[in-house]
Coordinates of C-alpha atoms in Angstrom, one line a residue:
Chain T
X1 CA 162.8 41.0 149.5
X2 CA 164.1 42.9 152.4
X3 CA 165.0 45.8 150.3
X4 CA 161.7 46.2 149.6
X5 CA 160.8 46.3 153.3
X6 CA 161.6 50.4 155.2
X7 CA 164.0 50.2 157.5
X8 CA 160.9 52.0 159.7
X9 CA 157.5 52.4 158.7
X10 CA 154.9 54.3 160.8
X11 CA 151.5 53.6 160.2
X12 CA 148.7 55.6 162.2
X13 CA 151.0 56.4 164.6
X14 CA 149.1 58.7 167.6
X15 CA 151.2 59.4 170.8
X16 CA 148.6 61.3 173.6
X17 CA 149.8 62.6 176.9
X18 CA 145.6 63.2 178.5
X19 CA 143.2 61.4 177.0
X20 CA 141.8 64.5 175.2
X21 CA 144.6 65.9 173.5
X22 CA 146.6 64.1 171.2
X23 CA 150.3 65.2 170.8
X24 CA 150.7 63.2 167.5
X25 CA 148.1 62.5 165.1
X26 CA 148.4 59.6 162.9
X27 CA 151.2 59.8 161.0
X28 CA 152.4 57.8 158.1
X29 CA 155.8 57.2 156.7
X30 CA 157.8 55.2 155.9
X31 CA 162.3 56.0 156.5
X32 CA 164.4 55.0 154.0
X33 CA 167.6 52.9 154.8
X34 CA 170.6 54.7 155.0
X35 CA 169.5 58.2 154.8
X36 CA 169.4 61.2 157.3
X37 CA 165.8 62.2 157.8
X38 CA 165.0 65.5 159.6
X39 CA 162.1 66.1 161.5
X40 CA 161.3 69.9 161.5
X41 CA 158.4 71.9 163.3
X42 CA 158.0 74.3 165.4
X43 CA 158.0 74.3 169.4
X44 CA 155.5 71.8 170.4
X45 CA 154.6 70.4 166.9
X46 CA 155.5 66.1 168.3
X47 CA 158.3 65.9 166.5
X48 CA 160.6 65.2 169.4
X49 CA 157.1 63.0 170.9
X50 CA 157.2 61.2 167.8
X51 CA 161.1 60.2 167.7
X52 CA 160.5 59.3 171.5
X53 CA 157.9 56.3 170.5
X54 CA 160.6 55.0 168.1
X55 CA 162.3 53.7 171.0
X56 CA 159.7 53.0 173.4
X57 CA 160.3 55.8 175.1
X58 CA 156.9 56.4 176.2
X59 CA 156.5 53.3 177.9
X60 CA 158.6 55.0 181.2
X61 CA 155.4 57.2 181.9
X62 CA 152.1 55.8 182.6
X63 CA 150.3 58.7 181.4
X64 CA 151.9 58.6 177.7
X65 CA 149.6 56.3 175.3
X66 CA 150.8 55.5 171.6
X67 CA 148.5 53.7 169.4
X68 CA 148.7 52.4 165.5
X69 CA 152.1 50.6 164.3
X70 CA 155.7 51.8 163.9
X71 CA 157.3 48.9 162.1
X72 CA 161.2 48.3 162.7
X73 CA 162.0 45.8 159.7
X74 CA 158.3 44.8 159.4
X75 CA 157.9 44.2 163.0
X76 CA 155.8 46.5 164.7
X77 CA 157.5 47.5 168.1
X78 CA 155.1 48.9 170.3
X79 CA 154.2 45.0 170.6
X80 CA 158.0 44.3 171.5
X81 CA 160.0 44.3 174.6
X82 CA 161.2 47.7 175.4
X83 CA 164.6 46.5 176.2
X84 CA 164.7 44.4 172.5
X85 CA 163.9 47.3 171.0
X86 CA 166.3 49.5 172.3
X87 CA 168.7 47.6 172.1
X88 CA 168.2 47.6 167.9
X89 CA 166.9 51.5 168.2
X90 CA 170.3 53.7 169.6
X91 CA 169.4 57.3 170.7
X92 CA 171.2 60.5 171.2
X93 CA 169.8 63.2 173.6
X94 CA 169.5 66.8 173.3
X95 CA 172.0 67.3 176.2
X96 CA 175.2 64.9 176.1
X97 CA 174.9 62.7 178.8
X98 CA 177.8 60.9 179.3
X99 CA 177.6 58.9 182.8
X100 CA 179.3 60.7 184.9
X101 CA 180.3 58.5 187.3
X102 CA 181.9 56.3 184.1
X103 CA 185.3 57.0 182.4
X104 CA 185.2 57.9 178.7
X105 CA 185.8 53.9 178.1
X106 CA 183.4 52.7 180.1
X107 CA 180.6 55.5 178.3
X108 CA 181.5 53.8 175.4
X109 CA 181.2 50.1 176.5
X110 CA 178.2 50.8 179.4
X111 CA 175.4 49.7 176.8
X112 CA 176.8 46.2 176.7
X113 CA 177.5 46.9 180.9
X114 CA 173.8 47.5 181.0
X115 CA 172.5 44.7 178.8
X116 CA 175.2 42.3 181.1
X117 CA 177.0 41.1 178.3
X118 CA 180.5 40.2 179.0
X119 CA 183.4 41.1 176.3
X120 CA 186.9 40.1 176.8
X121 CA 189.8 42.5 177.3
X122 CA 190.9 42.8 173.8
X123 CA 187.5 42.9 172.8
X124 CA 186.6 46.0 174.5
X125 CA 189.7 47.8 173.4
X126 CA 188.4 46.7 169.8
X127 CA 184.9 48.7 170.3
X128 CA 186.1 51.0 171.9
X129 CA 188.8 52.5 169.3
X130 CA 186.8 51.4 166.2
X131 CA 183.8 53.4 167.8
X132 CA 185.6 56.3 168.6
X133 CA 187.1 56.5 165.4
X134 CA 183.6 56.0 163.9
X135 CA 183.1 59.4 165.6
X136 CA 186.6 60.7 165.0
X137 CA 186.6 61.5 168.8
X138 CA 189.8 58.6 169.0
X139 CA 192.6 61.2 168.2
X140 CA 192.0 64.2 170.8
X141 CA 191.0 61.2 173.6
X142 CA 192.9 58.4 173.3
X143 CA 195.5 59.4 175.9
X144 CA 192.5 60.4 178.4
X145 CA 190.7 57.2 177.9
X146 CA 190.5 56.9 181.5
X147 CA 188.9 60.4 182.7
X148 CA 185.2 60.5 183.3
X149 CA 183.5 61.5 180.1
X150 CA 182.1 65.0 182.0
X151 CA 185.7 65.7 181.5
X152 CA 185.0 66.6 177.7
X153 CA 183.8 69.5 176.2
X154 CA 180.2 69.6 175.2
X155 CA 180.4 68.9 171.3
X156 CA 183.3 66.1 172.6
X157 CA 180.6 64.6 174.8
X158 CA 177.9 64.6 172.6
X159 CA 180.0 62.3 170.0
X160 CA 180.7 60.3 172.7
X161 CA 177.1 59.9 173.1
X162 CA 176.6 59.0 169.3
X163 CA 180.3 56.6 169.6
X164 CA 178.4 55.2 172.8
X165 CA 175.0 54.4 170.8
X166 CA 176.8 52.8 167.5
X167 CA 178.7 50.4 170.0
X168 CA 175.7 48.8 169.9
X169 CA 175.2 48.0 166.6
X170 CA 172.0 50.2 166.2
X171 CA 169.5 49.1 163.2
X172 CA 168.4 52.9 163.3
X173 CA 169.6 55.9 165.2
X174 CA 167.6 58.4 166.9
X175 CA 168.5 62.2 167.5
X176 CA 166.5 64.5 169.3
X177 CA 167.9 67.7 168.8
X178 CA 171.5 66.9 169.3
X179 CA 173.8 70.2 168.4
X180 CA 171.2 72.7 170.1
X181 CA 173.2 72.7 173.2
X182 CA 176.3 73.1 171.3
X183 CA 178.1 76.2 169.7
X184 CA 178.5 76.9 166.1
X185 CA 181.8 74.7 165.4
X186 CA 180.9 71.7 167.4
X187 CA 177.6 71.9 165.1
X188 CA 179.1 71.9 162.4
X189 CA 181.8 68.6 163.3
X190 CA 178.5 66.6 164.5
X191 CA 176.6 67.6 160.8
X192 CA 180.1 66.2 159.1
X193 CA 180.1 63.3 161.3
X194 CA 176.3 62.0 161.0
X195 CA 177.3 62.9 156.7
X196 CA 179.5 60.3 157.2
X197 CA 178.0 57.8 159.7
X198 CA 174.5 57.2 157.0
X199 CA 176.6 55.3 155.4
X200 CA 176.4 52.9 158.2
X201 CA 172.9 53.4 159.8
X202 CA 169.8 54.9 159.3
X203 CA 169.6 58.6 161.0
X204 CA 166.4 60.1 162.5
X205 CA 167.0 63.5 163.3
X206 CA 164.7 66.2 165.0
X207 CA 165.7 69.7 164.9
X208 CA 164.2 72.6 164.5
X209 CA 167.5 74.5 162.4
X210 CA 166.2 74.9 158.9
X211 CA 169.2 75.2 157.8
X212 CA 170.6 71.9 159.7
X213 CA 168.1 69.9 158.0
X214 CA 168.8 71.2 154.7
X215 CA 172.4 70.8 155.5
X216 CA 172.5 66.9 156.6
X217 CA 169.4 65.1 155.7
X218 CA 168.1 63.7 152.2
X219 CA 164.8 63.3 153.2
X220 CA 162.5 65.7 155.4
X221 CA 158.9 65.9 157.6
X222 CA 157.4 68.5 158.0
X223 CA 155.1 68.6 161.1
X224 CA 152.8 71.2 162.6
X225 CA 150.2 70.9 165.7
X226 CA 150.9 67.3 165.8
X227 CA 150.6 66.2 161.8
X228 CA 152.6 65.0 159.3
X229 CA 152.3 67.9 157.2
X230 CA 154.4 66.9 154.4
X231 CA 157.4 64.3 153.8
X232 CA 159.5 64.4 150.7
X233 CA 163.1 64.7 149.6
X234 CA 164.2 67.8 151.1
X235 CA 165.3 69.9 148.3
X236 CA 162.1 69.1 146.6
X237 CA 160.5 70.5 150.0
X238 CA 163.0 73.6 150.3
X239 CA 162.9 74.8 146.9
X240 CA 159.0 74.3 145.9
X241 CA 157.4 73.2 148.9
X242 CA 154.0 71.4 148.6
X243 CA 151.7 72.9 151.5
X244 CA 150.9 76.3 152.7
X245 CA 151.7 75.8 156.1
X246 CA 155.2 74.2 155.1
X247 CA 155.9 77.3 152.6
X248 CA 154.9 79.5 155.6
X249 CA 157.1 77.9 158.0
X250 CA 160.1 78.0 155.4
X251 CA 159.8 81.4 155.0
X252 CA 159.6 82.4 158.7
X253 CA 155.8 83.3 158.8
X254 CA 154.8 80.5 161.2
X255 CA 157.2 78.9 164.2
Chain V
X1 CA 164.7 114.5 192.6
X2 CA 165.6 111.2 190.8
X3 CA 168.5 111.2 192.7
X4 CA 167.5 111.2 195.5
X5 CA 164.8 108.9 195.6
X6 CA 167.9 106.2 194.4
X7 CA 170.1 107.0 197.4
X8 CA 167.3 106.7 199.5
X9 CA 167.2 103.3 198.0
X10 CA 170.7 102.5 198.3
X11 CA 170.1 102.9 201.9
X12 CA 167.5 101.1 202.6
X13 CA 169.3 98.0 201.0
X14 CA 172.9 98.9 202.6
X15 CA 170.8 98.4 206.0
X16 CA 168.7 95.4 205.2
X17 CA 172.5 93.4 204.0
X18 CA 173.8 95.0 207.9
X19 CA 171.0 93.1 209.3
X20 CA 170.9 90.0 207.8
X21 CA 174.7 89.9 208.2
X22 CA 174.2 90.7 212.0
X23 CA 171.3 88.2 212.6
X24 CA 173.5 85.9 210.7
X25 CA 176.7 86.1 213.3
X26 CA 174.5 86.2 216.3
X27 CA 173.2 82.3 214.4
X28 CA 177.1 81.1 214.7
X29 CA 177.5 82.4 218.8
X30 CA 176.1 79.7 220.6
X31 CA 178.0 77.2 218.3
X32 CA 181.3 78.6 219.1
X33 CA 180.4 79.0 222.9
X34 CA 179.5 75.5 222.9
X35 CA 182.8 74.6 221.7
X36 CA 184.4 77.4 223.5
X37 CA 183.6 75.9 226.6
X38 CA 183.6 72.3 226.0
X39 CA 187.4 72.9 224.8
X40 CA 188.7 75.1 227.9
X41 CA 187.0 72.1 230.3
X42 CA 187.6 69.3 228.2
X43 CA 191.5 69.4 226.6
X44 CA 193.1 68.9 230.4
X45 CA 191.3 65.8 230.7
X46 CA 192.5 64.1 227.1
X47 CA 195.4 61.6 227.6
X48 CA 196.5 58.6 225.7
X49 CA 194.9 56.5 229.1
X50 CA 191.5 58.5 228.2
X51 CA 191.2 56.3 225.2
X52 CA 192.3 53.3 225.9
X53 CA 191.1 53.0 229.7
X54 CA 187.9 52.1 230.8
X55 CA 186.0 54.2 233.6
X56 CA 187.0 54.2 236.7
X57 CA 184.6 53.0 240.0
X58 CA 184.0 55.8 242.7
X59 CA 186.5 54.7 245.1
X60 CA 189.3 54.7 242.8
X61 CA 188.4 58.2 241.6
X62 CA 187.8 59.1 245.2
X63 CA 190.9 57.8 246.5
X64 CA 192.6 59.9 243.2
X65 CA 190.7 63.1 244.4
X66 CA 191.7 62.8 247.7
X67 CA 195.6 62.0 247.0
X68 CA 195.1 65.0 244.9
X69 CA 196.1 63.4 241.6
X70 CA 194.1 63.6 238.0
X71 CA 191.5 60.8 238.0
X72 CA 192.8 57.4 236.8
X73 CA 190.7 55.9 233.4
X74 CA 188.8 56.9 230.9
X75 CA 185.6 56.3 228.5
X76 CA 187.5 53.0 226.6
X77 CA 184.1 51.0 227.4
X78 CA 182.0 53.7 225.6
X79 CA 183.9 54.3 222.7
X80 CA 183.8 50.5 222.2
X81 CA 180.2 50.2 222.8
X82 CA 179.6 53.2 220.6
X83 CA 181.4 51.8 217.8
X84 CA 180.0 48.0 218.3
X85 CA 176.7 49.4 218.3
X86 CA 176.7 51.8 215.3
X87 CA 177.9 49.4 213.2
X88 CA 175.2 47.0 213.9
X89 CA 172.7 50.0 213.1
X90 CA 174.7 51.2 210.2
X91 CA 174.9 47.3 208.1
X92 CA 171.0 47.3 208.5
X93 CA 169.9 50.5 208.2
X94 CA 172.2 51.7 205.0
X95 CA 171.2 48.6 202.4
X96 CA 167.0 49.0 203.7
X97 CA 167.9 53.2 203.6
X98 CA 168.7 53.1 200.0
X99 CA 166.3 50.4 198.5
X100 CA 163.0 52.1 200.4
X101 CA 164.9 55.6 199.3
X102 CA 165.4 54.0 195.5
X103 CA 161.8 52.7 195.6
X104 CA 160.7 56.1 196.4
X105 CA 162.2 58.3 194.0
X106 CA 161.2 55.4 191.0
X107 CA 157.3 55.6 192.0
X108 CA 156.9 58.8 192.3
X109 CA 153.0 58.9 191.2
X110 CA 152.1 55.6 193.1
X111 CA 149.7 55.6 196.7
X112 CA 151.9 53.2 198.4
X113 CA 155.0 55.3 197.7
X114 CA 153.2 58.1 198.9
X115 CA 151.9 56.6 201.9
X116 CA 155.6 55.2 202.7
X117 CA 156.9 58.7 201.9
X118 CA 154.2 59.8 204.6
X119 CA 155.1 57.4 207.7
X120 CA 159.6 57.8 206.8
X121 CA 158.4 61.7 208.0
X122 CA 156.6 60.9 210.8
X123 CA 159.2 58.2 212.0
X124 CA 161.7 61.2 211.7
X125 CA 159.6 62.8 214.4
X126 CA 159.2 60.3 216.8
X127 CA 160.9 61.6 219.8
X128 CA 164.0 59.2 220.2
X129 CA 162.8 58.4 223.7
X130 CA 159.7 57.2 222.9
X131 CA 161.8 55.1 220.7
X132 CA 163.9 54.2 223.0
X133 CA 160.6 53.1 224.8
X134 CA 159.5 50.8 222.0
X135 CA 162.8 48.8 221.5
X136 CA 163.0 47.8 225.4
X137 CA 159.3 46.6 225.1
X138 CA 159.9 44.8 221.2
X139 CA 164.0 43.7 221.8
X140 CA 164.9 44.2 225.8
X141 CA 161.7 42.4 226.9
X142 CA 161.7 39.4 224.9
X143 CA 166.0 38.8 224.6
X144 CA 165.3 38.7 228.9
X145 CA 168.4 41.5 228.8
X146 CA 169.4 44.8 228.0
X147 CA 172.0 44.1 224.8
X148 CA 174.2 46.4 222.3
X149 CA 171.7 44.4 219.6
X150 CA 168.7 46.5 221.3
X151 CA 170.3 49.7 221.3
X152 CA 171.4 48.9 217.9
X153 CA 168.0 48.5 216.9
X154 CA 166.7 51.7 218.7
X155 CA 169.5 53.8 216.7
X156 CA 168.9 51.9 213.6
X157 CA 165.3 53.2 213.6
X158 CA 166.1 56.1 214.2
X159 CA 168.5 56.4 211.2
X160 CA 166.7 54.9 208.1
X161 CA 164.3 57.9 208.0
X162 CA 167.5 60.1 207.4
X163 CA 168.8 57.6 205.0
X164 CA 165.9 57.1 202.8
X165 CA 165.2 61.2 202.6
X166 CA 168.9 61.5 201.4
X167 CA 168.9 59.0 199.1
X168 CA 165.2 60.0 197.3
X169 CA 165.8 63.2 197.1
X170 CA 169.5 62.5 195.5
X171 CA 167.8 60.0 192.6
X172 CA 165.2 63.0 192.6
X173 CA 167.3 65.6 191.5
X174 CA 169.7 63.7 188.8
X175 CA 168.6 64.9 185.7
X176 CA 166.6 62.3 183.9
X177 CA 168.1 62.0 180.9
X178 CA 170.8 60.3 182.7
X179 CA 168.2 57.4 183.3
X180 CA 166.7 57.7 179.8
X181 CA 169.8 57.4 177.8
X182 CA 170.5 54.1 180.3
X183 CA 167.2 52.6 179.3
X184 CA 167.8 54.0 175.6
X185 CA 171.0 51.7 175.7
X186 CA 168.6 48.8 176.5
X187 CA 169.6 48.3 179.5
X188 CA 166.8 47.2 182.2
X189 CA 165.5 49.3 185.3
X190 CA 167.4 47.6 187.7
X191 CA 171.0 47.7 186.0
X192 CA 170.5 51.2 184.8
X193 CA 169.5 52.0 188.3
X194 CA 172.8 49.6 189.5
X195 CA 174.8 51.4 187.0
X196 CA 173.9 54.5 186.3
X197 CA 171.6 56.1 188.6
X198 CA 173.1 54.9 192.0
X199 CA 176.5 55.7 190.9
X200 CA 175.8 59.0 190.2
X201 CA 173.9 59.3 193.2
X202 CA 176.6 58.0 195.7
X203 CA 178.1 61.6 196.6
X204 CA 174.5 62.6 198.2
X205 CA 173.6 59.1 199.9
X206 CA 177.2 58.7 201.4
X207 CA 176.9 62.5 202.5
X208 CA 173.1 61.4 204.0
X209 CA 174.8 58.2 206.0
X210 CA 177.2 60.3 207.7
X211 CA 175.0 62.9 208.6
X212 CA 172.6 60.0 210.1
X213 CA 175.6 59.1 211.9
X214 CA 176.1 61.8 213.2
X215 CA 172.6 62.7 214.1
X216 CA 172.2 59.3 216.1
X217 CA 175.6 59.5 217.7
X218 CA 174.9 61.6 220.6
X219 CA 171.4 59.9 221.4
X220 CA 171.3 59.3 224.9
X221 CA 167.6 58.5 225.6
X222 CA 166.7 55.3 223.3
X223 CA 170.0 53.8 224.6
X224 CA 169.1 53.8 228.5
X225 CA 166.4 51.9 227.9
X226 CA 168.5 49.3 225.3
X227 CA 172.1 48.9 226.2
X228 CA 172.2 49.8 229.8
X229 CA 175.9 50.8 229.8
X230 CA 178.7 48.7 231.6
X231 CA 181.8 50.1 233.5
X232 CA 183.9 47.5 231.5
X233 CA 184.8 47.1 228.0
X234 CA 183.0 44.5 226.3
X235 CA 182.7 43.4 223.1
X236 CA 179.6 41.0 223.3
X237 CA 176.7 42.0 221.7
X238 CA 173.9 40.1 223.1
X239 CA 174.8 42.2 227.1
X240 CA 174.4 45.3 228.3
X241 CA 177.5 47.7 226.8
X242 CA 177.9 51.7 227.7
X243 CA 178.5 54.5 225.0
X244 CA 180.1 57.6 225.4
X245 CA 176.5 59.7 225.7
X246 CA 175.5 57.3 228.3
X247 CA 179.1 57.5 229.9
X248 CA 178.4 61.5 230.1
X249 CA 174.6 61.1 231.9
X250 CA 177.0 58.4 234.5
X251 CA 179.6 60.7 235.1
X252 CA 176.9 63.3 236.0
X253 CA 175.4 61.6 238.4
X254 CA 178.5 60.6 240.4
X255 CA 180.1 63.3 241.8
X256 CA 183.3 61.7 241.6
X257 CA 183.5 61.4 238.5
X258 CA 182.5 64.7 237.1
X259 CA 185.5 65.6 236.0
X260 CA 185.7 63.1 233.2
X261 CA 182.8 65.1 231.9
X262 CA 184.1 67.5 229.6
X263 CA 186.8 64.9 228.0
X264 CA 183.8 62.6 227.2
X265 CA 181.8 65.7 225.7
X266 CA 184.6 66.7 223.6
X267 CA 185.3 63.9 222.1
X268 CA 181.6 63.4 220.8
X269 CA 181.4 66.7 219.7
X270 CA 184.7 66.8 217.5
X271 CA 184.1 63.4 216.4
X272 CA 179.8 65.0 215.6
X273 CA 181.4 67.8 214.0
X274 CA 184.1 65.8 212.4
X275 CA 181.6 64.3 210.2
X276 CA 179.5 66.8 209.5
X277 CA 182.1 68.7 207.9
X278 CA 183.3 65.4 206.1
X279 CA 179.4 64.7 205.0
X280 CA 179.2 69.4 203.8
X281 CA 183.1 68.6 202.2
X282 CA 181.9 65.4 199.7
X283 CA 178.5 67.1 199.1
X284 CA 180.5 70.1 197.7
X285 CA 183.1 68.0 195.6
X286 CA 179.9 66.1 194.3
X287 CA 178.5 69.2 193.4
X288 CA 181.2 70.0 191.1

């Protein structure tokens, strides 16, 4: 039965910043377990509005209104707790952001600090290798477990970031645009990585690289002025894609 | 042609940088006059007895004056009271600083904050003597006494505007993705702001407490009408107790005393200066 039931379903889903404009307009889809799925657009087009409802994001600002469902396992969020939700829905930022007031241990451990759960010695040590591994961050940090996690480079800190959001367990994870501060060969360790880590979870990521998404992801949407232009597998969408406007952003005409 | 109309130029900007750099010395003269000649008046006067002494009464002084020898004592009493009474102001106004300052910087957008946001500036402009005013009508009055717990309270108002500027505009200026990723973790507002936020904060609030410290230190006004002064060192805090600002305004008025002045002076001033470069030294190594 459950297999039968996406991992994450939107249905309708409309995100508006004023009450005129809407920044999303009723999408529909439904993510399939275990894949990478890119969201691709150009500037401004809600895909980073729409991954930001996935975790409740939009709840921090008063001004921000998100109507229709997104289901996590059948159960539609937006009627959830933020913190429950979160807490099942990990997310990586643009920018790493370590805590830089935490050592590279404590970034990994600081969403069970923040939720006040209480692990025992051995138990942290546990998460914390198995979780850098998971990121293959363990080797080049393992001596310097102890500096602050600023101390890393930026492609270090960003799989920090990801090793810090698995800790948790994550049903689903949540990227919004996470190598675009990075140069070419930290890119490319993150795109091996998140190959490797859809085995475990369920990737959502939003970029706006072409050639990343065709790269990582299995499955792709394609959004434009706030629609869900078109969501297929994404060499079906690469090599013969379905719309005009996707064709024209493919191509380089539009974005 | 060309050419010429560049050097021209050049010129013109070679003498605007000469005058801002000239403008920009003449700002830093009256500093180092001030110390100048607070340190030529002041050094003879610094013993080990300075410290640990209290003042002196006129007679002794006179009798010292007129036997020709340095006069005997020194500002003990005020350093103590200055120390018992910035504490007091310091464990009140730091933890009510920081929450008002936290509550601030999280509601941005609501009247109340704004309205709060409103009065912190206008407290910051009270002049301190009309503060000083207040607290001997609301503490002095009703206790039946002048108290180190009045003068406390006088310096203690005067700090928390300080305080809750510092620590807004620190929470203001972390990037928000710092907070978003702590929510993003599940964590709630007030751990993410216990954990995350605060912590990454601290550099600019401690920096802000020191310089409120520092700005409060030297107030003379509020604390004649609150803690009196006393020629003895006392450690009570429900009497009247000196400070060393209110030691400087005695000694000025008795002229046998006058020549414990400058020792008093320079002492605040390093120990002003002392942490202002302590607050500028941790706001640069936060920076970092």
């Amino acid at each position: 039965m459950e297999s039968i039931i996406p991992i994450l379903e939107f249905k309708k889903t409309c995100v508006s910043y004023t009450k005129q404009t809407m920044a999303v307009k009723y999408v529909s889809a439904a993510i399939e377990r275990n894949t990478i799925t890119a969201i691709m657009g150009p500037s401004g087009c809600g895909k980073s509005t729409l991954l930001r409802a996935v975790n409740l994001m939009h709840n921090l600002y008063s001004n921000i209104r998100v109507d229709g469902e997104i289901l996590l396992n059948g159960e539609n969020i937006l009627l959830m707790e933020p913190i429950d939700v979160r807490r099942r829905v990990g997310m990586v930022f643009q920018r790493p952001a370590p805590f830089p007031t935490m050592s590279i241990y404590d970034n990994v451990l600081a969403g069970f600090a923040l939720n006040g759960i209480h692990l025992s010695k051995s138990k942290k040590d546990e998460i914390v290798e198995s979780n850098l591994k998971n990121v293959v961050l363990w080797d080049e940090v393992k001596d310097v477990l102890n500096k602050k996690g600023t101390f890393l480079s930026g492609g270090q800190q960003q799989r920090l970031c990801i090793a810090r959001a698995l800790a948790m367990k994550p049903d689903i994870l949540l990227m919004d645009e996470p190598t675009s501060a990075l140069d070419p060969i930290a890119t490319k360790r993150i795109e091996e990585l998140l190959l490797e880590l859809q085995k475990k979870v369920t990737i959502l990521v939003v970029t706006h690289n072409m050639g990343q998404a065709k790269r990582i992801s299995s499955r792709s949407m394609f959004m434009y002025l706030g629609e869900l232009v078109e969501y297929g597998d994404t060499e079906t969408m690469f090599s013969n894609p379905e719309h005009e406007r996707t064709k024209a952003y493919l191509i380089g005409k539009i974005g | 042609m060309a050419n010429q109309k560049i050097k021209h130029r050049l010129a013109k900007d070679k003498l605007m940088l000469w005058t801002i750099c000239i403008f920009a010395t003449l700002t830093a003269v009256p500093l180092f006059a001030i110390l100048g000649e607070v340190l030529l008046r002041g050094y003879s006067q610094l013993s080990w007895s300075f410290f640990t002494e209290p003042t002196p009464t006129a007679y002794k002084a006179m009798k010292a004056i007129e036997a020709g020898e340095p006069i005997p004592g020194g500002i003990a009493n005020g350093i103590v009271g200055t120390m018992i009474i910035l504490s007091m102001a310091v464990v009140v106004a730091v933890p009510v600083g920081i929450l008002c300052g936290t509550f601030l910087a999280e509601n941005r957008k609501k009247r109340f904050a704004k309205i709060v946001s409103y009065l912190t500036d206008l407290v910051q402009g009270i002049p301190s003597v009309i503060i000083g005013i207040i607290t001997y009508i609301w503490i002095v009055v009703p206790m039946k006494g002048y108290s180190a717990i009045a003068g406390s309270v006088a310096l203690c108002i005067m700090m928390l505007p300080l305080i809750i500027r510092s620590t807004e505009e620190t929470l203001k200026i972390l990037p928000a993705s710092l907070k978003e990723a702590g929510l993003a973790l599940g964590g709630n507002k007030a751990r993410v702001m216990m954990k995350v936020q605060l912590p990454a904060a601290f550099g600019g609030i401690f920096t802000g407490v020191l310089l409120a410290i520092s700005r409060v230190i030297g107030e003379t006004a509020p604390l004649m009408f609150t803690a009196l002064g006393c020629s003895f060192i006392r450690w009570s805090i429900n009497k009247p107790i000196s400070a060393v600002p209110l030691l400087i305004w005695e000694f000025f008025n008795d002229p046998h005393l006058q020549e414990l002045i400058w020792g008093a002076s320079l002492f605040l001033l390093i120990f002003v200066l002392t942490l202002n470069l302590t607050a500028k030294y941790l706001a640069k190594k936060w920076n970092q």
